[in-house]
Coordinates of C-alpha atoms (C1' of nucleotides) in Angstrom, one line a residue:
Chain T
M211 CA 95.3 123.1 82.8
G212 CA 93.8 121.4 80.3
R213 CA 96.7 122.9 78.2
K214 CA 96.2 120.0 75.2
A215 CA 94.5 117.1 76.5
S216 CA 91.2 117.3 75.0
V217 CA 87.9 115.7 76.5
E218 CA 88.0 112.9 74.4
E219 CA 91.8 112.3 75.2
E220 CA 90.9 112.4 78.8
D221 CA 88.0 110.1 78.5
L222 CA 90.3 107.6 76.4
M223 CA 92.7 107.6 79.2
A224 CA 90.3 107.4 81.9
R225 CA 88.6 104.4 80.0
L226 CA 92.0 102.4 79.8
S227 CA 92.9 103.3 83.3
A228 CA 89.8 101.6 84.5
V229 CA 90.9 98.4 82.7
F230 CA 94.3 98.4 84.4
R231 CA 93.4 99.3 87.6
D232 CA 90.6 96.4 87.2
V233 CA 92.6 93.7 86.3
G234 CA 96.3 94.8 86.0
Y235 CA 98.7 94.8 83.4
E236 CA 99.0 90.9 82.4
G237 CA 95.5 91.0 82.5
A238 CA 94.7 93.8 80.5
T239 CA 94.5 92.2 77.0
L240 CA 94.0 94.1 73.9
T241 CA 90.3 93.0 73.3
I242 CA 89.3 93.9 76.6
L243 CA 91.2 97.3 76.3
S244 CA 89.4 97.8 73.0
E245 CA 85.9 96.7 73.9
A246 CA 86.2 99.2 76.9
T247 CA 87.5 101.9 74.9
G248 CA 84.9 101.3 72.1
L249 CA 88.3 101.4 69.6
K250 CA 89.6 98.6 67.8
K251 CA 93.0 97.1 68.1
A252 CA 94.3 98.6 65.0
S253 CA 93.0 102.0 66.2
L254 CA 94.3 101.3 69.4
Y255 CA 97.9 100.5 67.8
H256 CA 97.2 104.1 65.5
R257 CA 97.3 106.1 68.6
F258 CA 99.9 104.0 70.7
P259 CA 102.0 102.9 68.0
Q260 CA 104.1 101.1 71.1
G261 CA 101.3 98.9 72.3
K262 CA 100.2 97.9 75.3
E263 CA 103.2 99.3 77.1
Q264 CA 103.1 102.8 75.9
M265 CA 99.0 102.7 77.0
A266 CA 100.0 101.6 80.3
R267 CA 102.9 103.9 80.4
E268 CA 100.5 107.0 79.2
V269 CA 97.6 106.0 81.7
L270 CA 100.2 106.0 84.8
E271 CA 101.7 109.4 83.6
S272 CA 98.2 110.4 83.1
A273 CA 97.3 109.6 86.1
G274 CA 100.4 111.1 87.7
A275 CA 99.5 114.8 86.0
W276 CA 95.9 114.1 87.7
L277 CA 97.1 113.5 90.7
D278 CA 99.4 116.5 90.8
E279 CA 96.8 118.7 89.6
H280 CA 94.1 117.7 91.8
I281 CA 95.3 116.5 94.4
L282 CA 98.9 117.9 95.2
S283 CA 98.7 121.2 93.9
P284 CA 95.8 122.2 96.0
L285 CA 97.5 120.3 99.0
K286 CA 100.0 123.2 98.6
G287 CA 97.2 125.7 98.4
K288 CA 97.1 128.3 101.2
G289 CA 93.9 127.5 103.1
A290 CA 94.2 126.2 106.8
P291 CA 95.9 122.5 106.8
N292 CA 93.2 121.1 108.0
D293 CA 91.0 122.3 105.2
R294 CA 93.7 121.5 102.4
I295 CA 93.6 117.9 103.9
K296 CA 89.7 117.7 103.9
D297 CA 89.5 119.1 100.2
M298 CA 92.2 116.0 99.3
I299 CA 89.6 113.3 101.1
K300 CA 86.9 114.4 99.0
K301 CA 89.1 114.3 95.8
L302 CA 90.6 110.9 97.0
D303 CA 87.0 109.6 97.8
A304 CA 85.7 110.4 94.3
F305 CA 89.2 109.1 92.3
Y306 CA 89.0 105.6 93.9
S307 CA 85.2 105.5 93.7
G308 CA 84.8 105.3 97.2
G309 CA 87.2 102.6 97.4
K310 CA 85.7 100.4 94.5
Q311 CA 88.4 101.2 92.3
A312 CA 92.2 100.1 92.8
C313 CA 94.9 102.3 92.2
L314 CA 97.3 102.2 89.3
L315 CA 100.4 102.4 91.6
N316 CA 99.3 98.9 93.1
M317 CA 98.2 97.1 90.0
L318 CA 100.9 98.2 87.6
S319 CA 104.1 97.6 89.8
S320 CA 103.6 93.8 89.5
A321 CA 104.1 94.2 85.9
R322 CA 106.4 91.2 84.4
I323 CA 107.5 93.6 81.8
H324 CA 111.5 93.5 81.4
E325 CA 112.9 95.5 84.5
G326 CA 109.4 97.5 84.6
P327 CA 109.4 100.9 82.6
F328 CA 107.0 101.8 85.1
T329 CA 109.0 101.2 88.0
Q330 CA 110.4 104.8 88.0
L331 CA 107.4 106.3 87.6
I332 CA 105.6 104.8 90.3
K333 CA 108.1 105.5 92.4
Q334 CA 108.4 109.0 91.5
V335 CA 104.4 109.4 92.2
F336 CA 104.9 107.9 95.4
E337 CA 107.7 110.1 96.2
A338 CA 105.9 113.1 95.2
W339 CA 102.5 112.4 97.3
I340 CA 104.6 111.6 100.2
S341 CA 106.6 115.3 99.9
A342 CA 103.3 117.3 99.4
L343 CA 101.3 115.5 102.3
S344 CA 104.5 116.1 104.4
A345 CA 104.9 119.6 103.6
V346 CA 101.6 120.5 104.7
L347 CA 102.1 118.9 108.4
V348 CA 105.0 121.2 108.1
D349 CA 103.1 124.1 107.7
A350 CA 100.4 122.8 110.4
G351 CA 103.9 123.2 112.6
L352 CA 104.5 119.8 113.2
D353 CA 108.0 118.4 113.3
K354 CA 109.8 117.7 109.8
K355 CA 110.5 114.2 111.0
V356 CA 107.2 113.3 112.5
A357 CA 105.7 115.0 109.3
S358 CA 107.8 113.0 107.0
T359 CA 106.8 109.9 108.8
R360 CA 102.8 110.7 109.1
A361 CA 102.7 111.7 105.4
E362 CA 104.2 107.8 104.8
R363 CA 101.8 106.1 106.9
A364 CA 98.8 107.7 105.3
V365 CA 99.7 107.0 102.0
V366 CA 100.5 103.4 103.1
M367 CA 97.0 103.1 105.0
L368 CA 95.8 104.5 101.6
Q369 CA 96.9 101.6 99.8
G370 CA 96.6 99.0 102.0
S371 CA 93.0 100.3 103.0
L372 CA 92.3 99.7 99.1
V373 CA 93.7 96.1 98.9
L374 CA 91.7 95.2 101.8
S375 CA 88.4 96.7 100.1
R376 CA 89.3 94.9 97.3
G377 CA 90.0 91.5 99.0
M378 CA 86.9 91.7 101.5
G379 CA 84.9 92.7 98.7
T380 CA 83.8 96.0 100.9
T381 CA 84.5 99.3 101.0
R382 CA 84.5 99.8 104.5
P383 CA 88.2 99.9 105.2
F384 CA 88.5 102.5 102.7
R385 CA 85.6 104.5 104.4
E386 CA 87.1 104.2 107.3
F387 CA 90.7 105.3 106.5
L388 CA 89.3 108.4 104.9
K389 CA 87.2 109.2 107.9
T390 CA 90.5 108.8 110.7
L391 CA 93.0 110.5 108.1
P392 CA 92.8 113.8 109.6
D393 CA 93.7 112.6 113.0
E394 CA 96.1 110.3 111.5
L395 CA 97.9 112.8 110.2
F396 CA 97.4 115.7 112.8
G397 CA 97.9 113.2 116.0
A398 CA 94.8 113.9 117.4
V399 CA 94.7 110.0 118.4
Chain P
M238 CA 100.8 69.3 111.7
G239 CA 102.6 68.1 108.9
R240 CA 100.1 65.5 108.9
K241 CA 100.3 64.9 105.0
A242 CA 102.4 67.5 103.6
S243 CA 105.5 66.2 102.5
V244 CA 108.9 68.3 102.4
E245 CA 108.8 68.0 98.7
E246 CA 105.4 68.8 98.5
E247 CA 105.8 72.3 100.7
D248 CA 108.8 73.0 98.7
L249 CA 106.7 72.6 95.3
M250 CA 104.5 74.8 97.0
A251 CA 106.6 77.3 98.1
R252 CA 108.2 77.9 94.5
L253 CA 105.0 77.9 92.9
S254 CA 103.7 80.9 95.6
A255 CA 107.2 82.5 94.8
V256 CA 105.8 82.9 91.5
F257 CA 102.4 84.3 92.2
R258 CA 103.2 86.6 94.7
D259 CA 106.3 88.2 92.0
V260 CA 103.9 88.1 89.1
G261 CA 100.2 87.9 89.9
Y262 CA 97.7 85.3 88.7
E263 CA 98.0 86.1 84.8
G264 CA 101.8 87.1 84.9
A265 CA 102.6 83.6 85.9
T266 CA 102.9 81.6 82.9
L267 CA 103.2 78.0 82.9
T268 CA 106.7 78.4 81.3
I269 CA 107.8 80.6 84.3
L270 CA 105.7 78.1 86.9
S271 CA 107.6 75.3 85.4
E272 CA 111.1 76.9 85.6
A273 CA 110.4 77.8 88.7
T274 CA 109.5 74.0 90.0
G275 CA 111.9 72.2 87.6
L276 CA 108.9 70.3 86.7
K277 CA 107.7 70.2 82.9
K278 CA 104.5 71.7 81.9
A279 CA 102.9 68.2 81.5
S280 CA 104.3 67.1 85.0
L281 CA 102.6 70.0 86.7
Y282 CA 99.5 69.3 84.8
H283 CA 99.9 65.5 86.2
R284 CA 99.8 67.0 89.9
F285 CA 97.1 69.7 89.0
P286 CA 94.6 68.6 86.6
Q287 CA 92.9 71.8 86.5
G288 CA 96.1 73.7 85.7
K289 CA 97.1 77.2 86.6
E290 CA 93.3 77.9 88.4
Q291 CA 94.0 74.7 90.5
M292 CA 97.9 75.8 91.5
A293 CA 96.8 79.1 92.5
R294 CA 94.1 77.5 94.4
E295 CA 96.3 75.0 96.4
V296 CA 98.7 77.8 96.7
L297 CA 96.3 80.3 98.6
E298 CA 94.7 77.7 100.6
S299 CA 98.5 76.5 101.8
A300 CA 99.4 79.8 102.4
G301 CA 96.1 79.8 104.5
A302 CA 97.0 76.8 106.3
W303 CA 100.4 78.1 106.6
L304 CA 99.5 81.4 108.2
D305 CA 96.6 79.6 110.5
E306 CA 99.5 76.8 111.8
H307 CA 102.7 79.4 112.7
I308 CA 100.8 82.9 112.9
L309 CA 97.0 82.7 114.1
S310 CA 97.8 79.8 116.2
P311 CA 100.6 81.6 118.1
L312 CA 98.6 84.4 118.3
K313 CA 96.1 82.4 120.7
G314 CA 98.6 81.1 122.6
K315 CA 99.0 81.8 126.6
G316 CA 102.1 84.3 126.6
A317 CA 101.5 87.9 127.4
P318 CA 99.9 89.2 124.8
N319 CA 103.2 91.7 123.7
D320 CA 104.9 88.4 123.5
R321 CA 102.6 87.3 121.3
I322 CA 102.7 90.0 119.1
K323 CA 106.3 90.0 119.2
D324 CA 106.6 86.5 118.2
M325 CA 104.3 87.4 115.2
I326 CA 106.4 90.1 114.0
K327 CA 109.3 87.8 113.8
K328 CA 107.6 85.5 111.6
L329 CA 106.1 88.1 109.5
D330 CA 109.5 89.1 108.6
A331 CA 110.6 85.8 107.5
F332 CA 107.3 85.3 105.9
Y333 CA 107.4 88.3 103.5
S334 CA 111.5 88.0 103.4
G335 CA 112.0 91.7 105.2
G336 CA 109.4 93.5 102.8
K337 CA 111.0 91.9 99.6
Q338 CA 108.0 89.4 99.2
A339 CA 104.9 90.6 98.5
C340 CA 101.4 89.2 99.4
L341 CA 99.6 86.8 97.9
L342 CA 96.4 88.2 98.6
N343 CA 97.1 91.4 96.9
M344 CA 98.7 89.8 94.3
L345 CA 95.8 87.1 93.6
S346 CA 92.6 89.6 94.3
S347 CA 93.0 90.9 90.8
A348 CA 92.7 87.7 89.1
R349 CA 90.7 88.2 85.3
I350 CA 89.4 84.9 85.9
H351 CA 85.7 84.4 85.8
E352 CA 84.2 85.9 88.8
G353 CA 87.6 84.7 90.7
P354 CA 87.5 81.6 92.8
F355 CA 89.6 82.8 94.6
T356 CA 87.6 85.9 96.1
Q357 CA 85.9 83.7 98.6
L358 CA 89.2 82.5 100.2
I359 CA 91.0 85.6 100.4
K360 CA 88.2 87.5 102.1
Q361 CA 88.3 84.3 104.7
V362 CA 92.0 84.9 105.3
F363 CA 91.6 88.1 106.2
E364 CA 88.7 88.0 108.2
A365 CA 90.6 84.9 110.0
W366 CA 93.4 87.0 110.3
I367 CA 91.7 90.6 112.1
S368 CA 89.8 88.4 114.1
A369 CA 92.9 86.6 115.5
L370 CA 94.5 90.1 116.3
S371 CA 91.9 91.3 117.7
A372 CA 91.2 88.5 120.2
V373 CA 94.9 89.2 121.7
L374 CA 94.3 93.0 122.1
V375 CA 90.6 91.9 123.8
D376 CA 93.2 89.7 125.9
A377 CA 95.2 92.5 126.5
G378 CA 92.3 94.7 127.8
L379 CA 91.0 96.2 125.0
D380 CA 87.5 97.4 124.5
K381 CA 86.0 94.7 121.7
K382 CA 84.9 97.6 119.0
V383 CA 88.3 99.4 119.7
A384 CA 90.3 96.1 119.4
S385 CA 88.2 95.4 116.3
T386 CA 89.3 98.5 114.4
R387 CA 93.2 98.5 115.5
A388 CA 93.1 94.8 114.1
E389 CA 92.0 95.5 110.5
R390 CA 93.9 98.9 110.5
A391 CA 97.1 96.8 111.7
V392 CA 96.2 94.6 108.6
V393 CA 95.8 97.4 106.1
M394 CA 99.4 98.8 107.4
L395 CA 100.8 95.4 106.4
Q396 CA 99.4 95.5 103.2
G397 CA 99.9 99.2 102.5
S398 CA 103.3 98.7 103.9
L399 CA 104.3 95.9 101.4
V400 CA 102.6 97.7 98.2
L401 CA 104.5 101.0 99.0
S402 CA 107.8 98.9 99.6
R403 CA 107.7 97.1 96.3
G404 CA 106.5 100.1 94.3
M405 CA 109.3 102.1 95.8
G406 CA 112.4 99.9 95.3
T407 CA 112.8 99.8 99.3
T408 CA 111.8 97.6 102.0
R409 CA 112.0 100.5 104.5
P410 CA 107.8 100.9 104.6
F411 CA 107.8 97.3 105.7
R412 CA 110.3 97.5 108.5
E413 CA 109.0 100.6 109.7
F414 CA 105.6 99.1 109.8
L415 CA 107.0 96.0 111.8
K416 CA 108.5 98.1 114.2
T417 CA 105.7 100.5 115.3
L418 CA 103.2 97.5 114.9
P419 CA 103.0 97.0 118.8
D420 CA 102.4 100.8 119.6
E421 CA 100.1 100.9 116.6
L422 CA 98.1 97.7 118.5
F423 CA 98.6 98.6 122.1
G424 CA 97.8 102.5 121.7
A425 CA 100.8 103.4 123.6
V426 CA 101.4 106.4 120.5
Chain C
dG71 C1' 91.7 107.9 62.2
dT72 C1' 89.1 103.8 61.8
dC73 C1' 88.0 99.7 59.7
dT74 C1' 88.3 93.9 58.7
dA75 C1' 91.2 90.6 58.2
dT76 C1' 95.3 88.0 59.1
dA77 C1' 99.9 87.1 60.4
dG78 C1' 103.3 85.4 63.8
dG79 C1' 104.0 83.9 68.1
dA80 C1' 103.2 82.5 73.1
dA81 C1' 99.5 80.9 76.0
dG82 C1' 97.3 76.9 78.3
dA83 C1' 96.6 72.4 77.8
dT84 C1' 97.0 67.3 76.2
dA85 C1' 98.4 62.2 74.0
dG86 C1' 101.3 58.9 74.3
dA87 C1' 106.5 57.0 75.3
dC88 C1' 109.1 55.6 79.3
Chain Y
dG37 C1' 105.5 60.4 87.4
dT38 C1' 108.2 62.9 84.1
dC39 C1' 109.3 63.6 80.0
dT40 C1' 109.0 65.6 74.4
dA41 C1' 106.1 66.6 71.3
dT42 C1' 102.0 68.5 69.5
dC43 C1' 97.6 71.0 69.4
dT44 C1' 94.3 74.5 70.2
dT45 C1' 93.3 78.8 71.4
dC46 C1' 94.3 83.4 72.7
dC47 C1' 97.0 87.5 72.2
dT48 C1' 100.0 91.0 70.4
dA49 C1' 101.1 93.5 66.2
dT50 C1' 100.5 94.7 60.9
dA51 C1' 98.6 95.0 56.2
dG52 C1' 96.0 97.3 53.7
dA53 C1' 91.2 99.3 52.4
dC54 C1' 88.3 103.2 53.3

DNA sequence: GTCTATAGGAAGATAGAC
DNA sequence: GTCTATCTTCCTATAGAC
């Protein structure tokens, strides 16, 4: 881990990411991105020769890598399934700032850009997420089909709770989602 | 119903709405809106003197009114709760084109616009929706608190399933949501 | 690698004819 | 009410100094 990404690089990505998560691809102007990073436009173009599209793509790739390292890998660990889920919930809470920050996957999948270079990447991240969650449930003894259905439903509820949290101006839906997630997954309803 | 909105007016709103649902507020340029409606920019400004912001606001109000008339009112009808939900599901399927079209409430809540004039409206629509759903569940004999929780969860899953459908390039999550909705609401899990 | 300055074009918005 | 033509502003992107 951290094999090549320096701290400054990670910080740069985090700042760019925050903008895209706030206002989406079209809403993220170079002026805003410049202010958020402290780098002038020309400096951003030095780092990202292909401009905003490259920024969004690298931010998305970076988020995918972060998810893989901090969420999906631990999910594939060797603790009890219930503990692994609890660990994930803590990470999710931090990653989405308790429901105050939106998800890149949602905010970037509306890009008006020509047939979306993000489309495939977004799809892959969703699939990897569902797949990893499903594997944990299979470990917990659930039927493969049931595990798959519940894993996808968990991701659906994560996304939906973030949408409602933003739209209703309260983090309650997201917090409620995190609280009920173990039961939703393991079926103790 | 239909007390003042002419057919052409409704059609205009539907076309504008389709654009905002596809590409969001920032992504919806006047050029795109013009092409989608068949009206030149100046004609759009004649109808909407305050420009794009007014278009988005009226589209949102129009959608709220549509929801109220075609979804929430029938939900408050006098049939069996289960039938009322089934009726809603049919309407939702049509309204979201089987999961192919996104929700305005999600696509417009990212508007980079100054503190969002849509914020309050979006919140109201979410609340009205949850409230109406909750009332049906209370009619069905559920505890008020439980009804409220499940109603909100249904809206969460609606939004989440639309996000996943768009992001994964398949309407399956949305269709799956519609299929399981009655059980999710009435608790026959 | 970062900056100031600016080019070039697309965006939102308006004037005025019909 | 709708149009063509135009204005102004903002945005993306580049040139070139340091």
